[in-house]
Short mmCIF file of C-alpha atoms in Angstrom, two decimals:
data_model
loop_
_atom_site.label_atom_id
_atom_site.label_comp_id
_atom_site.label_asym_id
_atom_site.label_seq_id
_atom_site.Cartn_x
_atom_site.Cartn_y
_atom_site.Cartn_z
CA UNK A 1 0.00 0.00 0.00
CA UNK A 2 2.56 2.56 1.01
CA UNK A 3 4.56 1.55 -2.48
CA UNK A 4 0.65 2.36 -4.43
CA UNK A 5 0.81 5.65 -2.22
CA UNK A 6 4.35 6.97 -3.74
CA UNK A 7 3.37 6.04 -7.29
CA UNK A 8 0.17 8.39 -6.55
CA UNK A 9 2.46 11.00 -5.06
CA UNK A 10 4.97 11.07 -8.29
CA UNK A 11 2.05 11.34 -10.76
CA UNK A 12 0.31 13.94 -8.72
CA UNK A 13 3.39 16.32 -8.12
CA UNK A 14 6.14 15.02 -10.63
CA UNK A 15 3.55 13.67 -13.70
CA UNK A 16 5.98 12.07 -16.10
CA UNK A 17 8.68 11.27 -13.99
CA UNK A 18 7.77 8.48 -12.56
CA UNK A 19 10.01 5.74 -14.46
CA UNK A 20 13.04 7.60 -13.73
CA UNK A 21 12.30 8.30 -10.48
CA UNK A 22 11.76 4.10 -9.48
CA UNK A 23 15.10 3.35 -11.43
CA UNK A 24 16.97 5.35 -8.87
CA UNK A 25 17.24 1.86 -7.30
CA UNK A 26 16.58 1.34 -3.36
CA UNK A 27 13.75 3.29 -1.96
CA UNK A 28 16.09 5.38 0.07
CA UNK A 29 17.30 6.27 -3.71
CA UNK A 30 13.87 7.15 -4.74
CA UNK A 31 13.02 9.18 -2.02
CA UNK A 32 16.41 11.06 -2.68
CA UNK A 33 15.44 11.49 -6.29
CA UNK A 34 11.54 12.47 -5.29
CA UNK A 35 13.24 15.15 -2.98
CA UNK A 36 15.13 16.61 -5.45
CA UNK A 37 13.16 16.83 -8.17
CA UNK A 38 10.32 18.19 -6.16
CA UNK A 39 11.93 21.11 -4.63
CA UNK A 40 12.11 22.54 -8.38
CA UNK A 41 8.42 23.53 -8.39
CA UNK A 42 7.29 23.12 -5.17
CA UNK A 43 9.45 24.24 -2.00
CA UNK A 44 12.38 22.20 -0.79
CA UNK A 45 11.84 19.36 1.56
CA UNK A 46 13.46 18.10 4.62
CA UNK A 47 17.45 17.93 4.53
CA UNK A 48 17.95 14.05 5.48
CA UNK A 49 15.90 13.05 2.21
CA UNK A 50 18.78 14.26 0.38
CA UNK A 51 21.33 12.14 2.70
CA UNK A 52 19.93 8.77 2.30
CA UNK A 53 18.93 9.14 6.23
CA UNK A 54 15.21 6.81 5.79
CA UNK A 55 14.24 3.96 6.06
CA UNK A 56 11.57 3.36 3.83
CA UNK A 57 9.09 4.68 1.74
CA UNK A 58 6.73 5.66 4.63
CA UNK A 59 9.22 8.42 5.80
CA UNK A 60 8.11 10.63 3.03
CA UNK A 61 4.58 9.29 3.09
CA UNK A 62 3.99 9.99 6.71
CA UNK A 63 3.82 13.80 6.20
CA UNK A 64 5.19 16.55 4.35
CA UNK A 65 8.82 16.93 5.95
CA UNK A 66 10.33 20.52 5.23
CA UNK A 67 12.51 22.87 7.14
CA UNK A 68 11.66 25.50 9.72
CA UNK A 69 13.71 27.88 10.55
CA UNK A 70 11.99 29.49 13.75
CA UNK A 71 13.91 30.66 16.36
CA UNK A 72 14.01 28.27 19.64
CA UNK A 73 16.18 27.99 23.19
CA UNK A 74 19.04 27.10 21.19
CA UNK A 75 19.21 29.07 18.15
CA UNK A 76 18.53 32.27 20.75
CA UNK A 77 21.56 31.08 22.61
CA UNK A 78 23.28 30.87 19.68
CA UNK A 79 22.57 34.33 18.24
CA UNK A 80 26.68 35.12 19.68
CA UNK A 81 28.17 32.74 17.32
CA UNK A 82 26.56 34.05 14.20
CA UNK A 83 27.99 36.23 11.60
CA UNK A 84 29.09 39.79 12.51
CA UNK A 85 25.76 41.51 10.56
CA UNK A 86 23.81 39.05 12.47
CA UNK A 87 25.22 39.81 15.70
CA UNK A 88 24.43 43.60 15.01
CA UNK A 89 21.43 43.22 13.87
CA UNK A 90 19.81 41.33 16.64
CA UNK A 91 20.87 44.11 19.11
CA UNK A 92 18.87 46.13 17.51
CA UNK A 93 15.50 44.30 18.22
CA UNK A 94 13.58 43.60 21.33
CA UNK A 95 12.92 40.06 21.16
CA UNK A 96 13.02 39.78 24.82
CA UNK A 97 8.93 38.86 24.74
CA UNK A 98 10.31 35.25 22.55
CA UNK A 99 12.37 34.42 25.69
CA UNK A 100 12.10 32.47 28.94
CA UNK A 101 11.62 33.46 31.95
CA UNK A 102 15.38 33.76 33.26
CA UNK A 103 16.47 34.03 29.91
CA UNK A 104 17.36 37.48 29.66
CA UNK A 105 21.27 36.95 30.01
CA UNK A 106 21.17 36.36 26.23
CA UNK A 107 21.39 39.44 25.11
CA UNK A 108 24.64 40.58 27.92
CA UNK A 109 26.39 37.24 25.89
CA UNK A 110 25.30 39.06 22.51
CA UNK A 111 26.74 42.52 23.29
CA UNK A 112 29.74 41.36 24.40
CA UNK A 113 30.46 39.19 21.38
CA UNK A 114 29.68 42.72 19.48
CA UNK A 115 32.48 44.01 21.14
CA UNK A 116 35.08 42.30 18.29
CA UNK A 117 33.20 43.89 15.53
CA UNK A 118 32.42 47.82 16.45
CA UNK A 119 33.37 49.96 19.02
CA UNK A 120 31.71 49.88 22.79
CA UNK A 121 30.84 53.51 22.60
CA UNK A 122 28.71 52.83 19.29
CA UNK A 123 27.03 49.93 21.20
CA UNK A 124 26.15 52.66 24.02
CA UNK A 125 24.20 54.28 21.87
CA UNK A 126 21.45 51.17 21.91
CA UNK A 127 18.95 51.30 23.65
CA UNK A 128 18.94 48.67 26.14
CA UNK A 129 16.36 46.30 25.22
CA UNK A 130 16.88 47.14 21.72
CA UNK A 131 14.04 48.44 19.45
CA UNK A 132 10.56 47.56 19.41
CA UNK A 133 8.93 45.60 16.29
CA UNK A 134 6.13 48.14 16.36
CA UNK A 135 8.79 51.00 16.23
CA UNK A 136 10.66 49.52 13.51
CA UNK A 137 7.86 48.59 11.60
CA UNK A 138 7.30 52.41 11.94
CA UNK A 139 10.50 53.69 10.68
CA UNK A 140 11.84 51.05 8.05
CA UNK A 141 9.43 50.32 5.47
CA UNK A 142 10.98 51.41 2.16
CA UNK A 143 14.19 52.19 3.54
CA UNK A 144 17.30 50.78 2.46
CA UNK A 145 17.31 49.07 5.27
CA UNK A 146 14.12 46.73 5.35
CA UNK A 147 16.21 43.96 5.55
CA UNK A 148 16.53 44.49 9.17
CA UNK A 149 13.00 44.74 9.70
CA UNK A 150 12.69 41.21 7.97
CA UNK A 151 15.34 40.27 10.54
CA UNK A 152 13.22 41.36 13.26
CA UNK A 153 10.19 40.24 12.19
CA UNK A 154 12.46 36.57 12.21
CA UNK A 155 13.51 36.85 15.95
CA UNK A 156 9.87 37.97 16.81
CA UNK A 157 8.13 35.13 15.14
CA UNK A 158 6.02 37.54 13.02
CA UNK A 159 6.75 37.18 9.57
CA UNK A 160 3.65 35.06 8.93
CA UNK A 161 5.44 32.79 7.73
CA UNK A 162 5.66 28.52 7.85
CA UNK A 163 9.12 28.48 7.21
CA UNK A 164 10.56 31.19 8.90
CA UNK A 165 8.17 31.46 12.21
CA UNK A 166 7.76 28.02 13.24
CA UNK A 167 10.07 25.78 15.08
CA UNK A 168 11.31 22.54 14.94
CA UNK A 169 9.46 21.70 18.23
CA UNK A 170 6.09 23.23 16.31
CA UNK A 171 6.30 21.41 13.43
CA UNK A 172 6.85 17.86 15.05
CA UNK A 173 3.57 18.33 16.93
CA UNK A 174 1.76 19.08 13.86
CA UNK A 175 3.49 18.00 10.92
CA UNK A 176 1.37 19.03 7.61
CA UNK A 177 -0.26 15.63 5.41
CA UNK A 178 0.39 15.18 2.01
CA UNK A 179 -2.12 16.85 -0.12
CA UNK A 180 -2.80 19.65 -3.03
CA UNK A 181 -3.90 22.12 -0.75
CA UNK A 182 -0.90 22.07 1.54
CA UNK A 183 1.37 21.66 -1.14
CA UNK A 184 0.38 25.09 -2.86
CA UNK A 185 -0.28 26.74 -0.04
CA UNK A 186 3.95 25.67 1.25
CA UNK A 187 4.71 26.58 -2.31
CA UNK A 188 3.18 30.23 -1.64
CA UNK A 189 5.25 30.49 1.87
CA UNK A 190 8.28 29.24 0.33
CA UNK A 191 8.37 32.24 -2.52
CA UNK A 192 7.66 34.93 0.40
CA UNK A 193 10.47 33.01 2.70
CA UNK A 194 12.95 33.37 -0.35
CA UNK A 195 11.78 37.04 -0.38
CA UNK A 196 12.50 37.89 2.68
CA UNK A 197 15.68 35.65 2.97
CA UNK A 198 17.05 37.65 -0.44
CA UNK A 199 16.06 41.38 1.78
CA UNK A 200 18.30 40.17 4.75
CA UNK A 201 21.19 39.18 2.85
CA UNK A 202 21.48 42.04 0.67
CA UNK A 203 20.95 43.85 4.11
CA UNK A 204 23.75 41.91 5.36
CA UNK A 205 26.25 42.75 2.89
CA UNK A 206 25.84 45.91 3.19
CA UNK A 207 26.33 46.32 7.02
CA UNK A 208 29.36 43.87 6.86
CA UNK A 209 31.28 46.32 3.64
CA UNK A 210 32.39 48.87 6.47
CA UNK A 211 30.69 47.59 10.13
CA UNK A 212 31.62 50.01 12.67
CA UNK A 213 30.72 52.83 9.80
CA UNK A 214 27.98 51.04 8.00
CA UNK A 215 25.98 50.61 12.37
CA UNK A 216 26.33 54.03 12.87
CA UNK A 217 24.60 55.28 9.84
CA UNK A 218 21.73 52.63 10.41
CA UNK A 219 21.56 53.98 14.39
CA UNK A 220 21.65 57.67 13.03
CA UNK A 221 18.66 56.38 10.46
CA UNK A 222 16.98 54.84 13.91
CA UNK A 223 17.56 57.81 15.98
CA UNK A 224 19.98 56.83 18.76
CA UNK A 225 22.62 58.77 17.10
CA UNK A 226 22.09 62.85 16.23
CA UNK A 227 23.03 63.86 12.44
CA UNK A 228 25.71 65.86 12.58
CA UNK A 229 24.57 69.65 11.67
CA UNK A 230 25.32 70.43 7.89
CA UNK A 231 27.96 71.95 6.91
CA UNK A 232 27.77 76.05 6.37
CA UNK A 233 27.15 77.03 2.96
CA UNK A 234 30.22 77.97 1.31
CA UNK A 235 30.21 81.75 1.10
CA UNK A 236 29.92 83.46 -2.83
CA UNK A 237 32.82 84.48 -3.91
CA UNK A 238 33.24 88.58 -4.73
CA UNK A 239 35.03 89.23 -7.71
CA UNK A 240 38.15 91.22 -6.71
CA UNK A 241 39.23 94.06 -8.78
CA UNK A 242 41.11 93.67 -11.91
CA UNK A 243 39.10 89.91 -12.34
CA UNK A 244 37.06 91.31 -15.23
CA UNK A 245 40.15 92.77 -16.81
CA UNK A 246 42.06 89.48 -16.68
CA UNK A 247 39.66 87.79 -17.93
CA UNK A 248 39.20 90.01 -20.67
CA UNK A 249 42.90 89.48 -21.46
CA UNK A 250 42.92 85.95 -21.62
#
């Protein structure tokens, strides 16, 4: 039965393929080749399909396995081990609410990781919870820097999102069936996931070019830093006497 229910899963999703997809050989093969031709169209599904790591058909059968990427206990604790612009960026945002009770030494760990990429007296100028959601969803829509309201929106669990709110833990407990619904509807979250991935990294980028300079300007765009006054109009020129006459030489 579970052999009938992959042949009805290729020639729903992957019409056409199905000889080339049961020559793969074992049905650890299979699944492999099922994963990767499905993540063309569709949205890509869990890593260990790719690996050989089942056991039989039923794996893939049991439920649609995909990756989350919410943030949990660990990946908070972790947030001092990621890259420099993601280090930064999560001092900026008040994610507090996402934690623990007793939790809250998280973000002493982050800033002093920050230390090795920007100055201390730039990191004074955070506030010291960081910035709401609410105010940055204020202040960064259609700014350069939207990425780092995607970012936010990623530590806060609200980017209405499958694949970038919920955790592991979350999915486990109610893993999506197999159907054409789901399918599309994943296929819809995936796009907007790849969206908002593609924001962050080109936000990323940029921070990382020049950090210490790069921070400042986005905490002068925030408002924890003042903007320096302009400078003073240069003052006109008079023409001095005997200008017209050399000119008139030449």
């Amino acid at each position: 039965e579970t052999y009938q229910d992959f042949l009805r899963l290729i020639d729903e999703y992957l019409p056409g393929q199905r000889q080339d997809i049961l020559q793969a050989g074992s049905p650890q093969d299979m699944v492999e080749a099922f994963a990767r031709r499905f993540s063309e169209p569709y949205f890509p599904l869990a890593d260990h399909l790719g690996l050989g790591d089942v056991e039989s058909l039923g794996d893939l059968m049991r439920f649609i396995p995909i990756e989350v990427h919410g943030y949990d206990y660990d990946d908070y604790h972790g947030l001092c081990d990621e890259g420099p612009a993601l280090l930064l960026s999560s001092l900026l945002v008040d994610f507090e609410g996402e934690l623990s009770i007793g939790e809250e030494g998280v973000r002493v760990t982050i800033l002093e990781a920050a230390v090795q990429h920007v100055s201390q007296e730039l990191l004074g100028h955070i506030p010291g919870q960081g910035y709401s959601l609410e105010y940055l969803e204020q202040v960064l829509p259609g700014s350069k820097y939207e990425g780092l309201l995607d970012r936010a929106r990623h530590l806060c669990h609200t980017a209405n999102n499958v694949f970038m709110d919920v955790t592991g833990e979350e999915f486990w407990s109610n893993p999506p069936e197999w159907s054409r619904e789901q399918v599309d509807y994943l296929t819809q979250e995936w796009r907007q996931a790849n969206e908002m991935q593609d924001r962050m990294v080109t936000f990323f980028k940029w921070l990382e070019e020049d950090l210490q300079r790069n921070f400042a300007r986005l905490l002068r765009f925030l408002g924890a830093i003042e903007s320096p006054p302009p400078p003073p109009p240069e003052q006109m020129r008079l023409p001095l006497e005997g200008d017209d006459a050399e000119e008139e030489d030449d």
